[in-house]
């Protein structure tokens, strides 16, 4: 049983030549994943941090920023990008769409940084003003990027986020969702974004997000990372619930176990840069449900790698990860 659980005797994944060396772990055996654990992504982040547009373009060659949400997110979360990306938008006509995509996505993150994660009633008028100002810029830039590169998915997924922040309403957000899924019906990040959109805190109806997630994953091939939408839908339900043991039921445990085995633990699953976030999504959901069969393998495969998403839903995310990992 243990051999099957931990993959002993089975063919192990081929070593990734682009994998970053594992940094020195903390005393609890964990470490925060940096640059998706990939040397190429690290080069991209370092170029962006230096404001070197030419180096950014060179580092982007191995990636398709119009489809790779996780690589784009690394740029969007980097403070300071907003200080220089505008020049690239105006001056580099050949790569204008890429610059618009990076700038628009960064402005969404930058907007939420101004708003903060505080409750709406505690956000000041000045914070709201800056928030909407930055989201308005993001909307314009992402729509132009989508027009210039109609095959891209990432602008539409990010427009779902800005649309929610600006309360644009279901007609617009559903159109944007459909635009993204038309380009890739199995796109995980779009599905996760829509699961958030359907939550009661965003005027959604209870249960709709879970139904959406189940219907989506039912059509996915074995080994596809879309299984994470099941885990994320359960985490979102936990966030909405006032019961800390909301997921602690045999039905939830069975569903999460089956979804993990058919997605991230399936032999066909591809470990792309940032695969650790997929495993962290399942790790959190399985831990919250107190599942004890598959959870140990998920934490074992991570080797202590922690990603802020989705643990940021907890008050002390890194400590929560370490605690659940120790128990698993």
PDB file of C-alpha atoms in Angstrom:
ATOM      1  CA  UNK A   1       0.000   0.000   0.000  1.00  0.00           C
ATOM      2  CA  UNK A   2       2.793   2.425   0.920  1.00  0.00           C
ATOM      3  CA  UNK A   3       4.634   1.685  -2.299  1.00  0.00           C
ATOM      4  CA  UNK A   4       1.514   2.479  -4.309  1.00  0.00           C
ATOM      5  CA  UNK A   5       0.778   5.571  -2.246  1.00  0.00           C
ATOM      6  CA  UNK A   6       4.175   7.166  -2.634  1.00  0.00           C
ATOM      7  CA  UNK A   7       4.983   5.887  -6.084  1.00  0.00           C
ATOM      8  CA  UNK A   8       7.837   3.584  -5.102  1.00  0.00           C
ATOM      9  CA  UNK A   9       8.612   1.109  -7.791  1.00  0.00           C
ATOM     10  CA  UNK A  10       6.882   3.296 -10.385  1.00  0.00           C
ATOM     11  CA  UNK A  11       8.666   5.431 -12.954  1.00  0.00           C
ATOM     12  CA  UNK A  12       9.603   8.755 -11.387  1.00  0.00           C
ATOM     13  CA  UNK A  13       9.397  12.051 -13.293  1.00  0.00           C
ATOM     14  CA  UNK A  14      12.516  12.902 -15.289  1.00  0.00           C
ATOM     15  CA  UNK A  15      14.593  15.576 -13.557  1.00  0.00           C
ATOM     16  CA  UNK A  16      13.696  19.042 -14.828  1.00  0.00           C
ATOM     17  CA  UNK A  17      16.810  20.756 -16.253  1.00  0.00           C
ATOM     18  CA  UNK A  18      15.238  24.153 -15.532  1.00  0.00           C
ATOM     19  CA  UNK A  19      14.311  23.459 -11.905  1.00  0.00           C
ATOM     20  CA  UNK A  20      15.650  25.918  -9.371  1.00  0.00           C
ATOM     21  CA  UNK A  21      17.717  24.383  -6.558  1.00  0.00           C
ATOM     22  CA  UNK A  22      15.617  23.867  -3.461  1.00  0.00           C
ATOM     23  CA  UNK A  23      16.522  26.655  -1.025  1.00  0.00           C
ATOM     24  CA  UNK A  24      17.434  26.002   2.559  1.00  0.00           C
ATOM     25  CA  UNK A  25      14.288  24.848   4.309  1.00  0.00           C
ATOM     26  CA  UNK A  26      12.948  26.378   7.483  1.00  0.00           C
ATOM     27  CA  UNK A  27      13.107  24.439  10.738  1.00  0.00           C
ATOM     28  CA  UNK A  28       9.677  22.985   9.983  1.00  0.00           C
ATOM     29  CA  UNK A  29      10.948  21.565   6.687  1.00  0.00           C
ATOM     30  CA  UNK A  30       9.106  24.023   4.410  1.00  0.00           C
ATOM     31  CA  UNK A  31      10.161  26.720   1.962  1.00  0.00           C
ATOM     32  CA  UNK A  32       8.346  29.288  -0.165  1.00  0.00           C
ATOM     33  CA  UNK A  33       8.444  28.501  -3.878  1.00  0.00           C
ATOM     34  CA  UNK A  34      10.179  31.229  -5.862  1.00  0.00           C
ATOM     35  CA  UNK A  35       9.682  32.057  -9.557  1.00  0.00           C
ATOM     36  CA  UNK A  36       7.571  28.923 -10.078  1.00  0.00           C
ATOM     37  CA  UNK A  37      10.653  26.885  -9.191  1.00  0.00           C
ATOM     38  CA  UNK A  38      12.080  27.503 -12.677  1.00  0.00           C
ATOM     39  CA  UNK A  39      15.386  29.115 -13.674  1.00  0.00           C
ATOM     40  CA  UNK A  40      13.847  30.652 -16.812  1.00  0.00           C
ATOM     41  CA  UNK A  41      11.067  32.294 -14.819  1.00  0.00           C
ATOM     42  CA  UNK A  42      13.626  33.571 -12.333  1.00  0.00           C
ATOM     43  CA  UNK A  43      15.538  35.216 -15.191  1.00  0.00           C
ATOM     44  CA  UNK A  44      12.286  36.843 -16.318  1.00  0.00           C
ATOM     45  CA  UNK A  45      11.478  38.123 -12.826  1.00  0.00           C
ATOM     46  CA  UNK A  46      14.981  39.503 -12.359  1.00  0.00           C
ATOM     47  CA  UNK A  47      14.826  41.293 -15.713  1.00  0.00           C
ATOM     48  CA  UNK A  48      11.457  42.830 -14.831  1.00  0.00           C
ATOM     49  CA  UNK A  49      12.677  43.817 -11.387  1.00  0.00           C
ATOM     50  CA  UNK A  50      15.544  45.675 -13.060  1.00  0.00           C
ATOM     51  CA  UNK A  51      13.157  47.385 -15.483  1.00  0.00           C
ATOM     52  CA  UNK A  52      15.051  45.931 -18.461  1.00  0.00           C
ATOM     53  CA  UNK A  53      12.423  45.553 -21.200  1.00  0.00           C
ATOM     54  CA  UNK A  54      14.839  44.023 -23.710  1.00  0.00           C
ATOM     55  CA  UNK A  55      15.864  41.366 -21.174  1.00  0.00           C
ATOM     56  CA  UNK A  56      12.205  40.732 -20.322  1.00  0.00           C
ATOM     57  CA  UNK A  57      11.386  40.055 -23.974  1.00  0.00           C
ATOM     58  CA  UNK A  58      14.343  37.688 -24.277  1.00  0.00           C
ATOM     59  CA  UNK A  59      13.328  35.829 -21.121  1.00  0.00           C
ATOM     60  CA  UNK A  60       9.760  35.468 -22.410  1.00  0.00           C
ATOM     61  CA  UNK A  61      10.825  33.468 -25.479  1.00  0.00           C
ATOM     62  CA  UNK A  62      10.218  30.012 -23.875  1.00  0.00           C
ATOM     63  CA  UNK A  63       6.717  31.007 -22.742  1.00  0.00           C
ATOM     64  CA  UNK A  64       3.369  31.921 -24.269  1.00  0.00           C
ATOM     65  CA  UNK A  65       2.243  34.812 -22.089  1.00  0.00           C
ATOM     66  CA  UNK A  66      -1.143  34.835 -23.785  1.00  0.00           C
ATOM     67  CA  UNK A  67      -1.888  31.424 -22.305  1.00  0.00           C
ATOM     68  CA  UNK A  68       0.468  30.931 -19.372  1.00  0.00           C
ATOM     69  CA  UNK A  69      -1.395  32.515 -16.460  1.00  0.00           C
ATOM     70  CA  UNK A  70       1.200  31.558 -13.868  1.00  0.00           C
ATOM     71  CA  UNK A  71       4.138  33.175 -15.656  1.00  0.00           C
ATOM     72  CA  UNK A  72       2.062  36.316 -16.199  1.00  0.00           C
ATOM     73  CA  UNK A  73       1.162  36.325 -12.504  1.00  0.00           C
ATOM     74  CA  UNK A  74       4.846  36.446 -11.572  1.00  0.00           C
ATOM     75  CA  UNK A  75       5.121  39.769 -13.423  1.00  0.00           C
ATOM     76  CA  UNK A  76       1.798  41.086 -12.140  1.00  0.00           C
ATOM     77  CA  UNK A  77       2.820  40.593  -8.520  1.00  0.00           C
ATOM     78  CA  UNK A  78       6.169  42.354  -8.910  1.00  0.00           C
ATOM     79  CA  UNK A  79       6.137  45.825  -7.390  1.00  0.00           C
ATOM     80  CA  UNK A  80       7.779  48.416  -9.603  1.00  0.00           C
ATOM     81  CA  UNK A  81       6.698  46.999 -12.967  1.00  0.00           C
ATOM     82  CA  UNK A  82       4.124  49.801 -13.178  1.00  0.00           C
ATOM     83  CA  UNK A  83       6.953  52.357 -13.105  1.00  0.00           C
ATOM     84  CA  UNK A  84       8.483  51.359 -16.441  1.00  0.00           C
ATOM     85  CA  UNK A  85       6.055  49.195 -18.416  1.00  0.00           C
ATOM     86  CA  UNK A  86       4.188  52.262 -19.709  1.00  0.00           C
ATOM     87  CA  UNK A  87       7.236  53.253 -21.744  1.00  0.00           C
ATOM     88  CA  UNK A  88       7.267  49.846 -23.406  1.00  0.00           C
ATOM     89  CA  UNK A  89       3.583  50.223 -24.250  1.00  0.00           C
ATOM     90  CA  UNK A  90       4.208  53.548 -25.973  1.00  0.00           C
ATOM     91  CA  UNK A  91       7.574  52.893 -27.599  1.00  0.00           C
ATOM     92  CA  UNK A  92       7.653  49.218 -28.650  1.00  0.00           C
ATOM     93  CA  UNK A  93       5.046  48.955 -31.385  1.00  0.00           C
ATOM     94  CA  UNK A  94       6.128  45.453 -32.377  1.00  0.00           C
ATOM     95  CA  UNK A  95       5.530  44.081 -28.868  1.00  0.00           C
ATOM     96  CA  UNK A  96       2.768  46.472 -27.836  1.00  0.00           C
ATOM     97  CA  UNK A  97       0.294  43.660 -27.128  1.00  0.00           C
ATOM     98  CA  UNK A  98       2.698  41.956 -24.717  1.00  0.00           C
ATOM     99  CA  UNK A  99       3.458  45.234 -22.939  1.00  0.00           C
ATOM    100  CA  UNK A 100      -0.268  46.014 -22.673  1.00  0.00           C
ATOM    101  CA  UNK A 101      -0.953  42.580 -21.229  1.00  0.00           C
ATOM    102  CA  UNK A 102       1.744  42.926 -18.586  1.00  0.00           C
ATOM    103  CA  UNK A 103       0.757  46.495 -17.727  1.00  0.00           C
ATOM    104  CA  UNK A 104      -2.965  45.771 -17.542  1.00  0.00           C
ATOM    105  CA  UNK A 105      -2.457  42.740 -15.353  1.00  0.00           C
ATOM    106  CA  UNK A 106      -0.081  44.608 -13.076  1.00  0.00           C
ATOM    107  CA  UNK A 107      -2.585  47.453 -12.717  1.00  0.00           C
ATOM    108  CA  UNK A 108      -5.194  44.997 -11.419  1.00  0.00           C
ATOM    109  CA  UNK A 109      -2.853  43.755  -8.713  1.00  0.00           C
ATOM    110  CA  UNK A 110      -1.720  47.320  -8.030  1.00  0.00           C
ATOM    111  CA  UNK A 111      -5.338  48.380  -7.692  1.00  0.00           C
ATOM    112  CA  UNK A 112      -6.078  45.721  -5.128  1.00  0.00           C
ATOM    113  CA  UNK A 113      -2.957  46.695  -3.214  1.00  0.00           C
ATOM    114  CA  UNK A 114      -4.451  50.188  -2.875  1.00  0.00           C
ATOM    115  CA  UNK A 115      -7.850  48.856  -1.873  1.00  0.00           C
ATOM    116  CA  UNK A 116      -6.289  46.309   0.552  1.00  0.00           C
ATOM    117  CA  UNK A 117      -7.966  43.077   1.621  1.00  0.00           C
ATOM    118  CA  UNK A 118      -9.954  44.876   4.317  1.00  0.00           C
ATOM    119  CA  UNK A 119     -13.743  44.751   4.416  1.00  0.00           C
ATOM    120  CA  UNK A 120     -15.440  47.182   2.038  1.00  0.00           C
ATOM    121  CA  UNK A 121     -16.857  49.264   4.896  1.00  0.00           C
ATOM    122  CA  UNK A 122     -13.322  49.924   6.139  1.00  0.00           C
ATOM    123  CA  UNK A 123     -11.916  51.055   2.778  1.00  0.00           C
ATOM    124  CA  UNK A 124     -11.534  54.837   2.562  1.00  0.00           C
ATOM    125  CA  UNK A 125     -12.889  56.969  -0.272  1.00  0.00           C
ATOM    126  CA  UNK A 126      -9.335  57.722  -1.408  1.00  0.00           C
ATOM    127  CA  UNK A 127      -8.523  54.012  -1.526  1.00  0.00           C
ATOM    128  CA  UNK A 128     -11.658  53.375  -3.598  1.00  0.00           C
ATOM    129  CA  UNK A 129     -10.696  56.193  -5.968  1.00  0.00           C
ATOM    130  CA  UNK A 130      -7.215  54.802  -6.591  1.00  0.00           C
ATOM    131  CA  UNK A 131      -8.579  51.269  -6.849  1.00  0.00           C
ATOM    132  CA  UNK A 132     -11.058  52.174  -9.593  1.00  0.00           C
ATOM    133  CA  UNK A 133      -8.570  54.426 -11.371  1.00  0.00           C
ATOM    134  CA  UNK A 134      -6.075  51.591 -11.698  1.00  0.00           C
ATOM    135  CA  UNK A 135      -8.733  49.060 -12.693  1.00  0.00           C
ATOM    136  CA  UNK A 136      -9.980  51.447 -15.389  1.00  0.00           C
ATOM    137  CA  UNK A 137      -6.476  51.585 -16.878  1.00  0.00           C
ATOM    138  CA  UNK A 138      -6.268  47.803 -16.678  1.00  0.00           C
ATOM    139  CA  UNK A 139      -9.573  47.419 -18.511  1.00  0.00           C
ATOM    140  CA  UNK A 140      -8.481  49.640 -21.391  1.00  0.00           C
ATOM    141  CA  UNK A 141      -5.109  47.975 -21.763  1.00  0.00           C
ATOM    142  CA  UNK A 142      -6.354  44.393 -21.539  1.00  0.00           C
ATOM    143  CA  UNK A 143      -9.150  44.989 -24.024  1.00  0.00           C
ATOM    144  CA  UNK A 144      -6.649  46.444 -26.480  1.00  0.00           C
ATOM    145  CA  UNK A 145      -4.288  43.494 -25.923  1.00  0.00           C
ATOM    146  CA  UNK A 146      -7.170  41.090 -26.573  1.00  0.00           C
ATOM    147  CA  UNK A 147      -8.010  42.934 -29.782  1.00  0.00           C
ATOM    148  CA  UNK A 148      -4.405  42.857 -30.989  1.00  0.00           C
ATOM    149  CA  UNK A 149      -3.992  39.157 -30.144  1.00  0.00           C
ATOM    150  CA  UNK A 150      -7.422  37.524 -30.467  1.00  0.00           C
ATOM    151  CA  UNK A 151      -6.050  34.040 -29.750  1.00  0.00           C
ATOM    152  CA  UNK A 152      -4.903  34.981 -26.234  1.00  0.00           C
ATOM    153  CA  UNK A 153      -6.728  33.685 -23.145  1.00  0.00           C
ATOM    154  CA  UNK A 154      -4.989  35.594 -20.349  1.00  0.00           C
ATOM    155  CA  UNK A 155      -6.506  39.048 -21.096  1.00  0.00           C
ATOM    156  CA  UNK A 156     -10.032  37.643 -20.779  1.00  0.00           C
ATOM    157  CA  UNK A 157      -9.312  35.816 -17.550  1.00  0.00           C
ATOM    158  CA  UNK A 158      -7.835  38.997 -16.053  1.00  0.00           C
ATOM    159  CA  UNK A 159     -10.779  41.044 -17.292  1.00  0.00           C
ATOM    160  CA  UNK A 160     -12.984  38.817 -15.143  1.00  0.00           C
ATOM    161  CA  UNK A 161     -11.051  40.036 -12.103  1.00  0.00           C
ATOM    162  CA  UNK A 162     -11.211  43.713 -13.018  1.00  0.00           C
ATOM    163  CA  UNK A 163     -14.876  43.366 -13.952  1.00  0.00           C
ATOM    164  CA  UNK A 164     -15.682  41.933 -10.556  1.00  0.00           C
ATOM    165  CA  UNK A 165     -13.796  44.746  -8.827  1.00  0.00           C
ATOM    166  CA  UNK A 166     -15.706  47.346 -10.868  1.00  0.00           C
ATOM    167  CA  UNK A 167     -19.067  45.574 -10.405  1.00  0.00           C
ATOM    168  CA  UNK A 168     -19.730  45.492 -14.144  1.00  0.00           C
ATOM    169  CA  UNK A 169     -22.539  42.975 -13.811  1.00  0.00           C
ATOM    170  CA  UNK A 170     -23.282  39.443 -15.050  1.00  0.00           C
ATOM    171  CA  UNK A 171     -23.833  40.266 -18.728  1.00  0.00           C
ATOM    172  CA  UNK A 172     -20.282  41.577 -19.156  1.00  0.00           C
ATOM    173  CA  UNK A 173     -18.571  39.050 -16.898  1.00  0.00           C
ATOM    174  CA  UNK A 174     -20.318  36.092 -18.536  1.00  0.00           C
ATOM    175  CA  UNK A 175     -19.267  37.376 -21.962  1.00  0.00           C
ATOM    176  CA  UNK A 176     -15.668  37.565 -20.781  1.00  0.00           C
ATOM    177  CA  UNK A 177     -15.831  34.091 -19.266  1.00  0.00           C
ATOM    178  CA  UNK A 178     -17.181  32.695 -22.517  1.00  0.00           C
ATOM    179  CA  UNK A 179     -14.468  34.481 -24.496  1.00  0.00           C
ATOM    180  CA  UNK A 180     -11.775  32.799 -22.400  1.00  0.00           C
ATOM    181  CA  UNK A 181     -13.354  29.345 -22.471  1.00  0.00           C
ATOM    182  CA  UNK A 182     -13.993  29.597 -26.206  1.00  0.00           C
ATOM    183  CA  UNK A 183     -10.215  29.797 -26.598  1.00  0.00           C
ATOM    184  CA  UNK A 184      -9.599  26.911 -24.189  1.00  0.00           C
ATOM    185  CA  UNK A 185     -12.632  25.104 -22.705  1.00  0.00           C
ATOM    186  CA  UNK A 186     -10.374  23.465 -20.076  1.00  0.00           C
ATOM    187  CA  UNK A 187      -8.483  26.552 -18.904  1.00  0.00           C
ATOM    188  CA  UNK A 188      -8.042  26.078 -15.149  1.00  0.00           C
ATOM    189  CA  UNK A 189      -7.463  29.697 -14.126  1.00  0.00           C
ATOM    190  CA  UNK A 190     -10.628  30.874 -15.879  1.00  0.00           C
ATOM    191  CA  UNK A 191     -12.641  28.180 -14.120  1.00  0.00           C
ATOM    192  CA  UNK A 192     -11.159  29.094 -10.730  1.00  0.00           C
ATOM    193  CA  UNK A 193     -11.877  32.768 -11.339  1.00  0.00           C
ATOM    194  CA  UNK A 194     -15.490  31.921 -12.163  1.00  0.00           C
ATOM    195  CA  UNK A 195     -15.787  29.766  -9.046  1.00  0.00           C
ATOM    196  CA  UNK A 196     -14.876  32.880  -7.055  1.00  0.00           C
ATOM    197  CA  UNK A 197     -17.339  34.982  -9.074  1.00  0.00           C
ATOM    198  CA  UNK A 198     -20.186  32.625  -8.155  1.00  0.00           C
ATOM    199  CA  UNK A 199     -19.651  32.912  -4.407  1.00  0.00           C
ATOM    200  CA  UNK A 200     -22.366  34.582  -2.275  1.00  0.00           C
ATOM    201  CA  UNK A 201     -19.920  37.324  -1.243  1.00  0.00           C
ATOM    202  CA  UNK A 202     -19.954  38.392  -4.909  1.00  0.00           C
ATOM    203  CA  UNK A 203     -23.765  38.077  -5.126  1.00  0.00           C
ATOM    204  CA  UNK A 204     -23.665  34.464  -6.301  1.00  0.00           C
ATOM    205  CA  UNK A 205     -26.079  31.750  -5.212  1.00  0.00           C
ATOM    206  CA  UNK A 206     -24.989  28.993  -2.788  1.00  0.00           C
ATOM    207  CA  UNK A 207     -24.128  25.760  -4.583  1.00  0.00           C
ATOM    208  CA  UNK A 208     -23.725  27.204  -8.077  1.00  0.00           C
ATOM    209  CA  UNK A 209     -19.930  27.266  -7.930  1.00  0.00           C
ATOM    210  CA  UNK A 210     -19.703  23.609  -6.938  1.00  0.00           C
ATOM    211  CA  UNK A 211     -22.091  22.582  -9.710  1.00  0.00           C
ATOM    212  CA  UNK A 212     -20.054  24.589 -12.214  1.00  0.00           C
ATOM    213  CA  UNK A 213     -16.812  22.949 -11.033  1.00  0.00           C
ATOM    214  CA  UNK A 214     -18.208  19.432 -11.197  1.00  0.00           C
ATOM    215  CA  UNK A 215     -19.657  19.918 -14.661  1.00  0.00           C
ATOM    216  CA  UNK A 216     -16.357  21.325 -15.918  1.00  0.00           C
ATOM    217  CA  UNK A 217     -14.156  18.571 -14.534  1.00  0.00           C
ATOM    218  CA  UNK A 218     -16.491  15.844 -15.769  1.00  0.00           C
ATOM    219  CA  UNK A 219     -15.443  16.688 -19.338  1.00  0.00           C
ATOM    220  CA  UNK A 220     -11.706  16.871 -18.642  1.00  0.00           C
ATOM    221  CA  UNK A 221      -9.334  14.098 -19.733  1.00  0.00           C
ATOM    222  CA  UNK A 222      -7.472  12.088 -17.098  1.00  0.00           C
ATOM    223  CA  UNK A 223      -4.331  13.833 -15.912  1.00  0.00           C
ATOM    224  CA  UNK A 224      -5.607  17.348 -16.619  1.00  0.00           C
ATOM    225  CA  UNK A 225      -4.951  20.006 -13.980  1.00  0.00           C
ATOM    226  CA  UNK A 226      -8.579  21.136 -14.218  1.00  0.00           C
ATOM    227  CA  UNK A 227      -9.192  18.782 -11.294  1.00  0.00           C
ATOM    228  CA  UNK A 228      -7.935  21.639  -9.123  1.00  0.00           C
ATOM    229  CA  UNK A 229     -11.242  23.418  -9.719  1.00  0.00           C
ATOM    230  CA  UNK A 230     -12.952  20.788  -7.542  1.00  0.00           C
ATOM    231  CA  UNK A 231     -10.519  21.414  -4.701  1.00  0.00           C
ATOM    232  CA  UNK A 232     -10.822  25.183  -5.111  1.00  0.00           C
ATOM    233  CA  UNK A 233     -14.617  25.066  -5.115  1.00  0.00           C
ATOM    234  CA  UNK A 234     -14.521  23.240  -1.780  1.00  0.00           C
ATOM    235  CA  UNK A 235     -12.041  25.768  -0.366  1.00  0.00           C
ATOM    236  CA  UNK A 236     -14.333  28.612  -1.472  1.00  0.00           C
ATOM    237  CA  UNK A 237     -17.273  26.910   0.258  1.00  0.00           C
ATOM    238  CA  UNK A 238     -15.148  26.652   3.392  1.00  0.00           C
ATOM    239  CA  UNK A 239     -14.366  30.391   3.165  1.00  0.00           C
ATOM    240  CA  UNK A 240     -18.073  31.173   2.886  1.00  0.00           C
ATOM    241  CA  UNK A 241     -19.086  28.841   5.713  1.00  0.00           C
ATOM    242  CA  UNK A 242     -19.030  29.824   9.365  1.00  0.00           C
ATOM    243  CA  UNK A 243     -18.153  26.235  10.347  1.00  0.00           C
ATOM    244  CA  UNK A 244     -14.458  25.381  10.430  1.00  0.00           C
ATOM    245  CA  UNK A 245     -15.223  21.675   9.923  1.00  0.00           C
ATOM    246  CA  UNK A 246     -17.457  22.366   6.908  1.00  0.00           C
ATOM    247  CA  UNK A 247     -15.437  20.060   4.626  1.00  0.00           C
ATOM    248  CA  UNK A 248     -15.011  17.280   7.151  1.00  0.00           C
ATOM    249  CA  UNK A 249     -17.483  14.848   5.586  1.00  0.00           C
ATOM    250  CA  UNK A 250     -16.979  11.428   3.921  1.00  0.00           C
ATOM    251  CA  UNK A 251     -18.580  12.691   0.695  1.00  0.00           C
ATOM    252  CA  UNK A 252     -16.203  15.634   0.415  1.00  0.00           C
ATOM    253  CA  UNK A 253     -13.206  13.461   1.255  1.00  0.00           C
ATOM    254  CA  UNK A 254     -14.204  10.937  -1.430  1.00  0.00           C
ATOM    255  CA  UNK A 255     -14.719  13.635  -4.058  1.00  0.00           C
ATOM    256  CA  UNK A 256     -11.386  15.313  -3.327  1.00  0.00           C
ATOM    257  CA  UNK A 257      -9.589  11.968  -3.302  1.00  0.00           C
ATOM    258  CA  UNK A 258     -11.048  10.953  -6.651  1.00  0.00           C
ATOM    259  CA  UNK A 259     -10.342  14.363  -8.211  1.00  0.00           C
ATOM    260  CA  UNK A 260      -6.703  14.260  -7.075  1.00  0.00           C
ATOM    261  CA  UNK A 261      -6.203  10.745  -8.373  1.00  0.00           C
ATOM    262  CA  UNK A 262      -7.699  11.669 -11.748  1.00  0.00           C
ATOM    263  CA  UNK A 263      -5.740  14.894 -12.099  1.00  0.00           C
ATOM    264  CA  UNK A 264      -2.510  15.795 -10.284  1.00  0.00           C
ATOM    265  CA  UNK A 265      -1.725  12.215  -9.191  1.00  0.00           C
ATOM    266  CA  UNK A 266      -2.546  10.670 -12.558  1.00  0.00           C
ATOM    267  CA  UNK A 267       0.423   9.454 -14.669  1.00  0.00           C
ATOM    268  CA  UNK A 268      -0.655  11.762 -17.519  1.00  0.00           C
ATOM    269  CA  UNK A 269      -0.377  14.914 -15.366  1.00  0.00           C
ATOM    270  CA  UNK A 270       2.308  17.279 -16.699  1.00  0.00           C
ATOM    271  CA  UNK A 271       4.559  19.009 -14.182  1.00  0.00           C
ATOM    272  CA  UNK A 272       4.961  22.406 -15.795  1.00  0.00           C
ATOM    273  CA  UNK A 273       6.599  25.398 -14.067  1.00  0.00           C
ATOM    274  CA  UNK A 274       4.447  26.160 -11.050  1.00  0.00           C
ATOM    275  CA  UNK A 275       2.960  22.668 -10.701  1.00  0.00           C
ATOM    276  CA  UNK A 276       3.492  23.032  -6.960  1.00  0.00           C
ATOM    277  CA  UNK A 277       0.565  25.458  -6.795  1.00  0.00           C
ATOM    278  CA  UNK A 278      -1.762  22.777  -8.171  1.00  0.00           C
ATOM    279  CA  UNK A 279      -0.577  20.457  -5.415  1.00  0.00           C
ATOM    280  CA  UNK A 280      -0.952  23.197  -2.783  1.00  0.00           C
ATOM    281  CA  UNK A 281      -4.583  23.699  -3.812  1.00  0.00           C
ATOM    282  CA  UNK A 282      -5.291  20.034  -3.238  1.00  0.00           C
ATOM    283  CA  UNK A 283      -3.156  19.957  -0.092  1.00  0.00           C
ATOM    284  CA  UNK A 284      -5.248  22.684   1.518  1.00  0.00           C
ATOM    285  CA  UNK A 285      -8.600  21.196   0.511  1.00  0.00           C
ATOM    286  CA  UNK A 286      -7.624  17.674   1.591  1.00  0.00           C
ATOM    287  CA  UNK A 287      -6.240  18.954   4.888  1.00  0.00           C
ATOM    288  CA  UNK A 288      -9.390  20.953   5.656  1.00  0.00           C
ATOM    289  CA  UNK A 289     -11.469  17.841   4.989  1.00  0.00           C
ATOM    290  CA  UNK A 290      -9.172  15.759   7.268  1.00  0.00           C
ATOM    291  CA  UNK A 291      -8.691  13.278   4.414  1.00  0.00           C
ATOM    292  CA  UNK A 292      -5.923  10.847   5.395  1.00  0.00           C
ATOM    293  CA  UNK A 293      -5.273   8.581   2.400  1.00  0.00           C
ATOM    294  CA  UNK A 294      -4.279  10.870  -0.475  1.00  0.00           C
ATOM    295  CA  UNK A 295      -3.244  13.938   1.553  1.00  0.00           C
ATOM    296  CA  UNK A 296       0.032  12.351   2.760  1.00  0.00           C
ATOM    297  CA  UNK A 297       1.112  11.669  -0.824  1.00  0.00           C
ATOM    298  CA  UNK A 298       0.253  15.203  -1.968  1.00  0.00           C
ATOM    299  CA  UNK A 299       2.332  16.733   0.835  1.00  0.00           C
ATOM    300  CA  UNK A 300       5.099  14.197   0.202  1.00  0.00           C
ATOM    301  CA  UNK A 301       5.313  15.126  -3.495  1.00  0.00           C
ATOM    302  CA  UNK A 302       5.568  18.814  -2.564  1.00  0.00           C
ATOM    303  CA  UNK A 303       8.650  18.194  -0.457  1.00  0.00           C
ATOM    304  CA  UNK A 304       7.839  21.207   1.710  1.00  0.00           C
ATOM    305  CA  UNK A 305       7.223  23.626  -1.196  1.00  0.00           C
ATOM    306  CA  UNK A 306       4.712  26.266  -0.099  1.00  0.00           C
ATOM    307  CA  UNK A 307       2.836  28.629  -2.445  1.00  0.00           C
ATOM    308  CA  UNK A 308       0.870  31.593  -1.041  1.00  0.00           C
ATOM    309  CA  UNK A 309      -2.182  30.656  -3.117  1.00  0.00           C
ATOM    310  CA  UNK A 310      -4.578  29.385  -1.827  1.00  0.00           C
ATOM    311  CA  UNK A 311      -3.290  29.397   1.767  1.00  0.00           C
ATOM    312  CA  UNK A 312      -3.693  33.192   1.915  1.00  0.00           C
ATOM    313  CA  UNK A 313      -7.320  32.538   2.842  1.00  0.00           C
ATOM    314  CA  UNK A 314      -5.993  31.649   6.300  1.00  0.00           C
ATOM    315  CA  UNK A 315      -4.855  34.135   8.933  1.00  0.00           C
ATOM    316  CA  UNK A 316      -1.337  32.642   9.171  1.00  0.00           C
ATOM    317  CA  UNK A 317      -0.940  30.835   5.858  1.00  0.00           C
ATOM    318  CA  UNK A 318       2.639  29.573   6.151  1.00  0.00           C
ATOM    319  CA  UNK A 319       2.094  28.294   9.669  1.00  0.00           C
ATOM    320  CA  UNK A 320      -1.140  26.605   8.574  1.00  0.00           C
ATOM    321  CA  UNK A 321       0.661  24.879   5.712  1.00  0.00           C
ATOM    322  CA  UNK A 322       3.415  23.650   8.032  1.00  0.00           C
ATOM    323  CA  UNK A 323       0.896  22.439  10.597  1.00  0.00           C
ATOM    324  CA  UNK A 324      -1.217  20.508   8.098  1.00  0.00           C
ATOM    325  CA  UNK A 325       1.905  19.091   6.466  1.00  0.00           C
ATOM    326  CA  UNK A 326       3.147  17.841   9.836  1.00  0.00           C
ATOM    327  CA  UNK A 327      -0.191  16.203  10.595  1.00  0.00           C
ATOM    328  CA  UNK A 328      -0.349  14.600   7.143  1.00  0.00           C
TER     329      UNK A 328
END
